[in-house]
Coordinates of C-alpha atoms in Angstrom, one line a residue:
M12 CA -0.3 -24.2 143.1
R13 CA -1.3 -24.1 140.1
P14 CA -0.5 -20.8 137.8
I15 CA -2.7 -18.4 136.8
R16 CA -5.0 -19.1 133.7
L17 CA -5.5 -16.2 131.7
P18 CA -6.6 -15.9 128.0
E19 CA -4.0 -15.0 125.4
P20 CA -4.6 -11.2 124.0
P21 CA -7.0 -11.0 121.0
N22 CA -5.4 -10.1 117.4
P23 CA -5.6 -6.8 117.0
T24 CA -6.5 -6.5 113.7
I25 CA -9.6 -9.4 114.0
G26 CA -12.5 -7.8 113.1
V27 CA -11.0 -4.8 111.6
P28 CA -12.5 -4.3 107.9
E29 CA -10.1 -4.5 105.3
I30 CA -11.7 -1.0 104.1
F31 CA -9.9 0.5 106.6
E32 CA -6.7 -0.1 104.9
G33 CA -7.2 3.1 102.5
G34 CA -9.3 5.9 101.8
A35 CA -10.6 8.8 103.3
Y36 CA -12.5 8.4 106.4
S37 CA -14.5 10.7 109.3
V38 CA -12.7 9.4 112.1
I39 CA -14.3 8.7 115.4
R40 CA -11.6 9.4 118.6
R41 CA -14.1 10.8 121.0
A42 CA -17.3 9.0 123.2
V43 CA -19.7 10.2 125.1
I44 CA -21.8 7.7 127.7
I45 CA -25.3 8.2 128.5
G46 CA -25.4 6.2 132.5
N47 CA -28.2 5.5 134.4
G48 CA -26.3 5.7 138.0
Y49 CA -26.3 1.8 137.8
P50 CA -22.5 -0.2 137.6
G51 CA -24.4 -3.3 135.9
S52 CA -25.4 -1.1 132.9
E53 CA -22.7 1.4 133.1
N54 CA -20.1 -1.0 133.2
Q55 CA -21.5 -2.4 129.7
S56 CA -21.0 1.1 128.1
I57 CA -17.4 1.9 129.3
G58 CA -16.5 -1.5 128.4
L59 CA -17.8 -0.9 124.3
V60 CA -15.8 2.2 124.5
R61 CA -13.0 0.5 126.0
A62 CA -13.0 -2.0 123.6
L63 CA -13.0 0.2 120.7
G64 CA -9.8 2.1 122.0
L65 CA -11.8 5.3 123.8
Y66 CA -11.6 4.6 127.5
D67 CA -9.3 7.9 127.6
K68 CA -11.7 9.8 125.3
H69 CA -15.0 9.7 126.9
V70 CA -17.3 11.4 128.7
L71 CA -19.8 10.4 131.2
Y72 CA -23.5 11.7 131.5
R73 CA -26.2 10.7 133.8
V74 CA -29.4 10.2 133.5
T75 CA -30.5 9.4 137.2
R76 CA -34.1 9.1 139.6
P77 CA -34.7 10.0 142.9
R78 CA -34.0 7.8 145.6
G79 CA -35.6 6.5 148.6
G80 CA -38.8 6.4 150.5
I81 CA -42.2 6.8 147.6
N82 CA -39.7 7.1 144.6
E83 CA -39.3 3.1 145.2
W84 CA -42.7 3.0 143.7
L85 CA -42.5 5.5 141.1
H86 CA -40.0 3.8 138.8
W87 CA -42.7 3.2 136.6
L88 CA -42.8 6.8 135.7
P89 CA -41.1 8.4 133.0
V90 CA -38.2 10.0 134.6
S91 CA -38.4 13.4 133.7
L92 CA -42.2 12.9 135.2
H93 CA -40.2 11.4 138.2
K94 CA -37.9 14.1 138.7
K95 CA -40.9 16.9 138.8
L96 CA -43.2 14.9 141.0
D97 CA -39.9 13.8 143.3
Y98 CA -39.0 18.1 143.5
L99 CA -43.1 19.0 144.2
L100 CA -42.8 16.5 147.2
R101 CA -40.1 18.0 148.7
L102 CA -41.9 21.5 148.2
I103 CA -44.3 20.4 149.8
Q104 CA -42.3 18.6 152.8
I105 CA -40.8 21.6 153.4
Y106 CA -43.7 24.2 153.5
S107 CA -45.4 21.6 155.7
R108 CA -42.6 22.3 158.5
G109 CA -42.6 25.3 158.2
R110 CA -39.0 25.8 156.8
N111 CA -37.5 28.4 154.7
Y112 CA -37.3 28.0 150.8
V113 CA -34.1 26.5 150.0
P114 CA -33.5 25.7 145.9
L115 CA -33.8 21.7 145.6
P116 CA -31.1 20.4 143.5
L117 CA -32.6 19.1 140.4
E118 CA -29.4 18.1 138.3
N119 CA -27.5 15.0 138.8
G120 CA -24.7 15.0 141.3
G121 CA -26.9 16.0 144.5
G122 CA -25.4 15.4 147.7
S123 CA -27.9 12.3 147.8
V124 CA -26.4 10.1 145.4
G125 CA -22.8 11.5 145.4
L126 CA -22.5 12.4 141.6
A127 CA -21.2 15.7 142.0
S128 CA -18.3 15.1 139.4
V129 CA -20.9 13.9 136.2
L130 CA -22.3 16.2 134.1
E131 CA -26.7 15.7 134.1
A132 CA -27.7 14.1 130.7
D133 CA -29.0 17.6 128.6
V134 CA -29.9 16.3 124.8
K135 CA -29.4 20.4 123.6
Q136 CA -25.6 20.3 125.5
I137 CA -24.5 17.3 124.1
V138 CA -25.8 18.2 120.7
N139 CA -24.6 21.4 120.3
M140 CA -21.3 20.0 121.3
A141 CA -21.3 17.2 118.7
R142 CA -22.7 20.0 116.0
Q143 CA -20.1 22.7 117.0
T144 CA -17.2 20.5 117.3
Y145 CA -18.0 18.3 113.9
E146 CA -15.4 20.3 111.6
K147 CA -12.6 20.2 114.0
D148 CA -12.6 17.0 116.2
G149 CA -15.0 14.5 113.9
P150 CA -18.0 12.7 114.6
L151 CA -19.0 12.3 118.3
L152 CA -19.7 8.1 119.3
V153 CA -23.1 8.2 122.0
V154 CA -23.3 5.0 123.8
A155 CA -25.9 4.4 126.6
S156 CA -27.7 1.5 128.6
G157 CA -30.5 1.5 130.5
R158 CA -34.0 2.2 130.1
D159 CA -33.7 5.9 131.6
T160 CA -31.2 6.5 129.0
I161 CA -33.4 5.5 125.8
S162 CA -35.4 8.9 125.2
I163 CA -32.1 11.0 125.5
A164 CA -30.0 8.3 123.1
S165 CA -33.0 8.6 120.5
S166 CA -33.4 12.5 120.9
I167 CA -29.7 12.9 120.1
R168 CA -29.1 10.8 117.5
R169 CA -33.1 12.9 115.7
L170 CA -31.2 15.7 116.0
A171 CA -27.8 15.3 115.1
S172 CA -27.8 12.3 113.0
E173 CA -25.2 13.9 110.6
N174 CA -22.6 14.4 113.1
V175 CA -23.3 11.4 116.0
F176 CA -23.5 7.4 115.8
V177 CA -25.8 6.2 119.0
V178 CA -25.6 2.7 120.2
Q179 CA -27.9 2.1 122.5
I180 CA -27.6 -1.1 125.0
Q181 CA -29.7 -3.3 126.1
H182 CA -33.1 -3.5 124.0
P183 CA -35.0 -0.5 124.0
R184 CA -38.3 -2.6 123.2
S185 CA -39.5 -0.3 120.7
Q186 CA -38.5 1.0 117.3
L187 CA -35.2 0.1 116.9
N188 CA -34.6 2.8 113.8
R189 CA -34.5 5.0 116.4
F190 CA -30.6 4.1 117.0
D191 CA -27.8 3.3 114.5
L192 CA -27.2 -0.2 116.7
V193 CA -28.4 -1.7 119.2
I194 CA -26.5 -4.6 121.3
T195 CA -28.8 -6.9 123.8
P196 CA -28.5 -10.4 124.4
R197 CA -29.8 -13.0 122.6
H198 CA -32.1 -14.3 125.5
D199 CA -33.8 -10.5 125.2
F200 CA -35.8 -12.6 122.1
Y201 CA -36.6 -15.9 123.9
Q202 CA -39.8 -15.0 123.6
L203 CA -39.7 -15.4 119.9
S204 CA -38.6 -18.7 120.3
P205 CA -41.1 -22.1 120.2
Q206 CA -40.1 -22.9 123.8
G207 CA -41.1 -19.0 124.4
Q208 CA -44.3 -18.8 122.4
E209 CA -45.3 -21.8 124.3
Q210 CA -45.5 -20.1 127.7
V211 CA -47.2 -17.2 126.4
P212 CA -51.2 -17.3 126.0
R213 CA -51.3 -16.5 122.0
F214 CA -53.4 -13.3 122.6
L215 CA -50.4 -11.9 124.6
H216 CA -47.8 -12.2 122.2
R217 CA -48.5 -8.9 120.5
W218 CA -48.3 -7.2 123.7
I219 CA -45.2 -8.5 124.7
T220 CA -42.0 -7.2 123.2
P221 CA -39.3 -7.7 121.4
H222 CA -42.4 -9.2 119.0
E223 CA -40.7 -9.3 116.2
P224 CA -37.0 -10.9 114.9
P225 CA -33.9 -8.8 115.5
D226 CA -33.0 -6.6 112.2
R227 CA -29.6 -5.0 110.8
H228 CA -30.1 -2.8 113.6
V229 CA -29.3 -5.9 115.9
I230 CA -26.1 -7.0 117.6
L231 CA -27.1 -10.0 119.5
T232 CA -24.4 -11.3 122.3
L233 CA -24.8 -14.4 124.9
G234 CA -23.9 -12.0 127.8
A235 CA -23.6 -8.9 129.0
L236 CA -21.0 -6.4 127.8
H237 CA -18.7 -5.8 130.1
Q238 CA -14.6 -4.3 131.1
I239 CA -12.6 -7.0 131.3
D240 CA -10.2 -8.4 128.4
S241 CA -7.2 -10.5 128.5
A242 CA -5.0 -7.1 129.2
T243 CA -7.1 -6.1 132.0
L244 CA -6.7 -9.3 133.9
R245 CA -3.1 -9.2 133.4
S246 CA -2.4 -5.9 134.8
T247 CA -5.1 -6.7 137.1
A248 CA -3.6 -9.6 138.7
A249 CA -0.1 -7.2 139.0
A250 CA -2.0 -5.1 141.1
W251 CA -3.3 -7.8 143.3
H252 CA -0.4 -10.0 143.8
D253 CA 1.0 -8.8 147.1
E254 CA -2.9 -9.7 148.7
F255 CA -3.9 -12.6 146.3
A256 CA -0.4 -15.2 145.6
P257 CA 0.4 -15.7 149.6
L258 CA -3.3 -17.4 149.5
P259 CA -3.4 -21.3 149.8
K260 CA -4.7 -22.7 145.9
P261 CA -7.3 -23.3 144.8
L262 CA -8.7 -20.7 145.1
L263 CA -12.5 -20.5 144.6
V264 CA -14.5 -17.1 144.4
V265 CA -18.5 -16.7 145.2
N266 CA -20.2 -13.9 143.6
I267 CA -23.5 -13.5 145.4
G268 CA -26.1 -11.5 143.9
W269 CA -29.9 -10.5 144.4
P270 CA -33.1 -12.4 143.8
T271 CA -34.9 -11.5 140.4
S272 CA -38.3 -11.4 138.9
H273 CA -37.4 -14.1 136.7
C274 CA -34.9 -15.9 139.1
R275 CA -36.6 -15.9 143.0
Y276 CA -34.8 -17.1 146.1
G277 CA -34.2 -16.5 149.9
A278 CA -32.8 -17.6 152.8
D279 CA -33.4 -21.1 151.3
L280 CA -31.1 -20.8 149.0
A281 CA -28.5 -19.7 151.4
K282 CA -29.3 -22.4 153.1
Q283 CA -28.6 -24.6 150.4
L284 CA -25.4 -23.0 148.8
T285 CA -23.7 -22.9 152.4
S286 CA -24.3 -26.9 152.8
Y287 CA -22.7 -27.4 149.4
L288 CA -19.8 -25.0 150.1
L289 CA -18.9 -26.8 153.4
G290 CA -19.2 -29.8 151.4
I291 CA -16.4 -28.8 149.2
L292 CA -13.9 -26.6 151.1
S293 CA -11.7 -29.9 151.8
S294 CA -10.7 -29.6 147.9
C295 CA -10.4 -25.9 148.0
G296 CA -6.9 -23.6 149.5
T297 CA -9.5 -20.6 150.1
V298 CA -12.6 -19.5 149.6
R299 CA -13.4 -15.8 149.2
I300 CA -17.0 -14.5 149.0
S301 CA -18.4 -11.1 147.7
F302 CA -22.3 -10.1 148.1
S303 CA -23.8 -7.6 145.9
S304 CA -24.9 -3.9 147.6
R305 CA -28.2 -5.2 146.9
T306 CA -27.9 -8.9 148.0
P307 CA -31.0 -9.5 150.8
E308 CA -29.8 -9.3 154.4
K309 CA -31.8 -12.5 155.0
V310 CA -29.2 -14.3 152.2
S311 CA -25.9 -12.7 153.7
K312 CA -27.0 -13.0 157.1
V313 CA -27.3 -17.0 156.7
I314 CA -23.9 -17.1 155.0
V315 CA -22.0 -14.8 157.4
K316 CA -23.6 -16.9 160.4
E317 CA -22.3 -20.4 158.8
L318 CA -18.8 -19.5 157.1
A319 CA -17.5 -16.3 158.7
D320 CA -15.8 -18.1 161.7
N321 CA -14.2 -20.8 159.1
P322 CA -9.9 -20.3 158.3
K323 CA -10.6 -21.1 154.9
V324 CA -13.0 -18.2 153.9
Y325 CA -13.2 -14.4 154.0
I326 CA -15.9 -12.7 153.0
W327 CA -15.4 -9.2 151.8
D328 CA -17.2 -6.4 153.8
G329 CA -18.1 -4.0 151.6
Q330 CA -15.4 -1.5 152.2
E331 CA -13.2 0.0 149.4
P332 CA -11.1 -1.1 147.8
N333 CA -13.0 -3.4 146.0
P334 CA -11.3 -6.6 145.2
H335 CA -13.8 -7.9 142.4
M336 CA -10.8 -7.3 140.0
G337 CA -8.7 -9.0 141.5
H338 CA -10.8 -12.3 142.6
L339 CA -11.7 -12.2 138.2
A340 CA -7.8 -11.9 137.9
W341 CA -6.7 -14.8 140.8
A342 CA -9.0 -17.1 141.1
D343 CA -8.9 -20.6 139.9
A344 CA -12.8 -21.4 139.9
F345 CA -15.9 -19.2 140.8
V346 CA -19.6 -20.0 142.1
V347 CA -21.8 -17.7 141.0
T348 CA -25.5 -16.9 141.8
A349 CA -27.9 -17.6 138.9
D350 CA -30.1 -14.0 138.7
S351 CA -26.8 -12.3 137.6
V352 CA -26.0 -12.3 133.6
S353 CA -23.5 -9.5 134.3
L354 CA -21.2 -11.3 137.6
I355 CA -21.6 -14.5 135.0
S356 CA -20.4 -12.6 132.0
E357 CA -17.8 -11.5 133.4
A358 CA -16.7 -14.7 134.9
C359 CA -16.9 -17.0 131.6
S360 CA -15.1 -13.9 130.1
T361 CA -12.3 -15.4 132.2
G362 CA -11.9 -19.3 130.5
K363 CA -12.0 -20.8 133.8
P364 CA -14.2 -23.3 135.6
V365 CA -17.8 -21.2 136.9
Y366 CA -20.4 -23.3 139.0
V367 CA -24.1 -21.6 138.7
M368 CA -26.1 -21.9 142.1
G369 CA -29.8 -22.0 141.7
S370 CA -30.2 -21.7 138.2
E371 CA -33.4 -24.0 138.5
R372 CA -34.7 -21.4 139.7
C373 CA -34.8 -19.4 137.0
N374 CA -37.9 -19.0 134.3
W375 CA -38.4 -17.4 130.9
K376 CA -35.6 -15.7 129.2
L377 CA -33.1 -16.1 131.8
S378 CA -33.2 -19.7 131.7
D379 CA -32.7 -19.2 128.0
F380 CA -29.5 -18.0 129.1
H381 CA -28.5 -20.2 131.6
K382 CA -29.1 -23.2 129.0
S383 CA -26.9 -21.6 126.0
L384 CA -23.6 -21.3 128.4
R385 CA -24.5 -24.9 129.7
E386 CA -24.6 -26.2 125.9
R387 CA -21.6 -24.2 125.5
G388 CA -19.3 -25.7 128.3
M389 CA -18.9 -22.3 129.8
V390 CA -20.7 -23.0 133.5
R391 CA -21.8 -26.3 135.3
P392 CA -24.1 -26.2 137.6
F393 CA -23.2 -25.9 141.3
T394 CA -23.5 -29.3 143.4
G395 CA -21.6 -29.2 146.4
S396 CA -19.7 -32.4 145.6
E397 CA -17.4 -30.4 143.2
D398 CA -13.2 -30.7 143.4
I399 CA -12.4 -28.1 143.1
A400 CA -8.8 -28.9 142.4
E401 CA -10.3 -29.8 139.2
S402 CA -9.4 -28.0 136.0
W403 CA -11.8 -27.5 133.2
S404 CA -12.0 -24.8 130.6
Y405 CA -13.6 -23.9 127.4
P406 CA -13.2 -20.6 124.8
P407 CA -13.5 -17.4 126.8
L408 CA -17.1 -15.8 126.3
N409 CA -15.8 -12.8 124.3
D410 CA -18.8 -10.3 123.1
T411 CA -17.4 -7.3 124.5
A412 CA -14.6 -7.8 121.6
E413 CA -16.9 -9.4 119.1
A414 CA -19.4 -6.5 119.4
A415 CA -17.2 -3.8 119.2
S416 CA -16.0 -5.3 115.7
Q417 CA -19.9 -5.4 114.2
V418 CA -19.6 -1.5 115.4
R419 CA -16.6 -0.9 113.3
E420 CA -17.9 -2.9 110.5
A421 CA -21.4 -0.6 111.3
L422 CA -19.3 2.6 110.7
A423 CA -17.1 1.6 107.7
E424 CA -21.2 1.1 105.9
R425 CA -21.1 4.8 107.1
G426 CA -18.1 5.6 106.1
W427 CA -16.0 5.9 109.3
R428 CA -13.6 4.8 111.4
V429 CA -12.9 5.1 115.0
R430 CA -9.4 6.1 115.6
P431 CA -8.1 7.4 118.9
K432 CA -6.6 10.9 119.1

């Protein structure tokens, strides 16, 4: 049985500017995260806060949209207008059925989304907190991720710029100077590359954002930020020891996402993936498969039908506890569908073999992301002819720690530093 290979912990002094060795600074001891209710976005903010040492010193607020029914067609609206329209539609529905009026919940945490313990992001509330507690608790770090958080985060900075440092994760598409820093993948600027400009008619260039090169407000990463680091993997390996240690090796973990506008697929890819997995089973001790909550049924059904009865294969049923962290810590290799930048980034942070399924179906900036990973030797195409017992490695993808280092440097330029209580 091969040992688990985890990357060594990074040097804690890496990325800490020498300016921190002396002098007087305003100290950031707390953070506010503005989330949008989607794990893929919120994990990026939490991961950055964790890398800055503020994991136990943060408060999570959320900006969430109404879900279900006609709301799925209204995501193009600004979130504030979407909520008001949803409220009006529900009132009309209640009165049309002759029911007594009952106040409808507008706040985040309504029963439909199960977020009763999370506060709704309120600009005035957060600004007042930042101002009123500044003398006692110092500046406030605000980290936001996702399109619906942009207006909230930028408003907080505009109203309390002397008391907060605002980091927006994922490109806000305009006016970068509304934030102290923007952290976004390099492939968001793909349209400015020679290859990207060849794919877009010249008259459309000015309408595609971002349409200018990154400036001093922007930190570029290769993949998505996340919460995975060497310390997390080691503690997780211990926590999941009893379940994973007895499994026959090598352990192959298969993570299946969902089709996107830049990576379209369906049952045809599922059939191909199933065929490839059957082709490499002889070199595996165990195969564990996980679907995303958004994996189409037409995809999952094909895989379950062909592989569920195989004694080497375990398919997670979606019930808690979620084994994702255990998979990252204990897997000997990964197969990941090409659609998910987050899943691939997490897998590449382990330094273990990562095989990508379906990258040839990706286009535009997602294609550029996969090309960058291949050039760095972090991923290989999944072909169904691999020997999973073969070990290969690379320097783990360390975007979160590197981004945190650059955030510290930006804070130092402002005369601030991060130091948890």
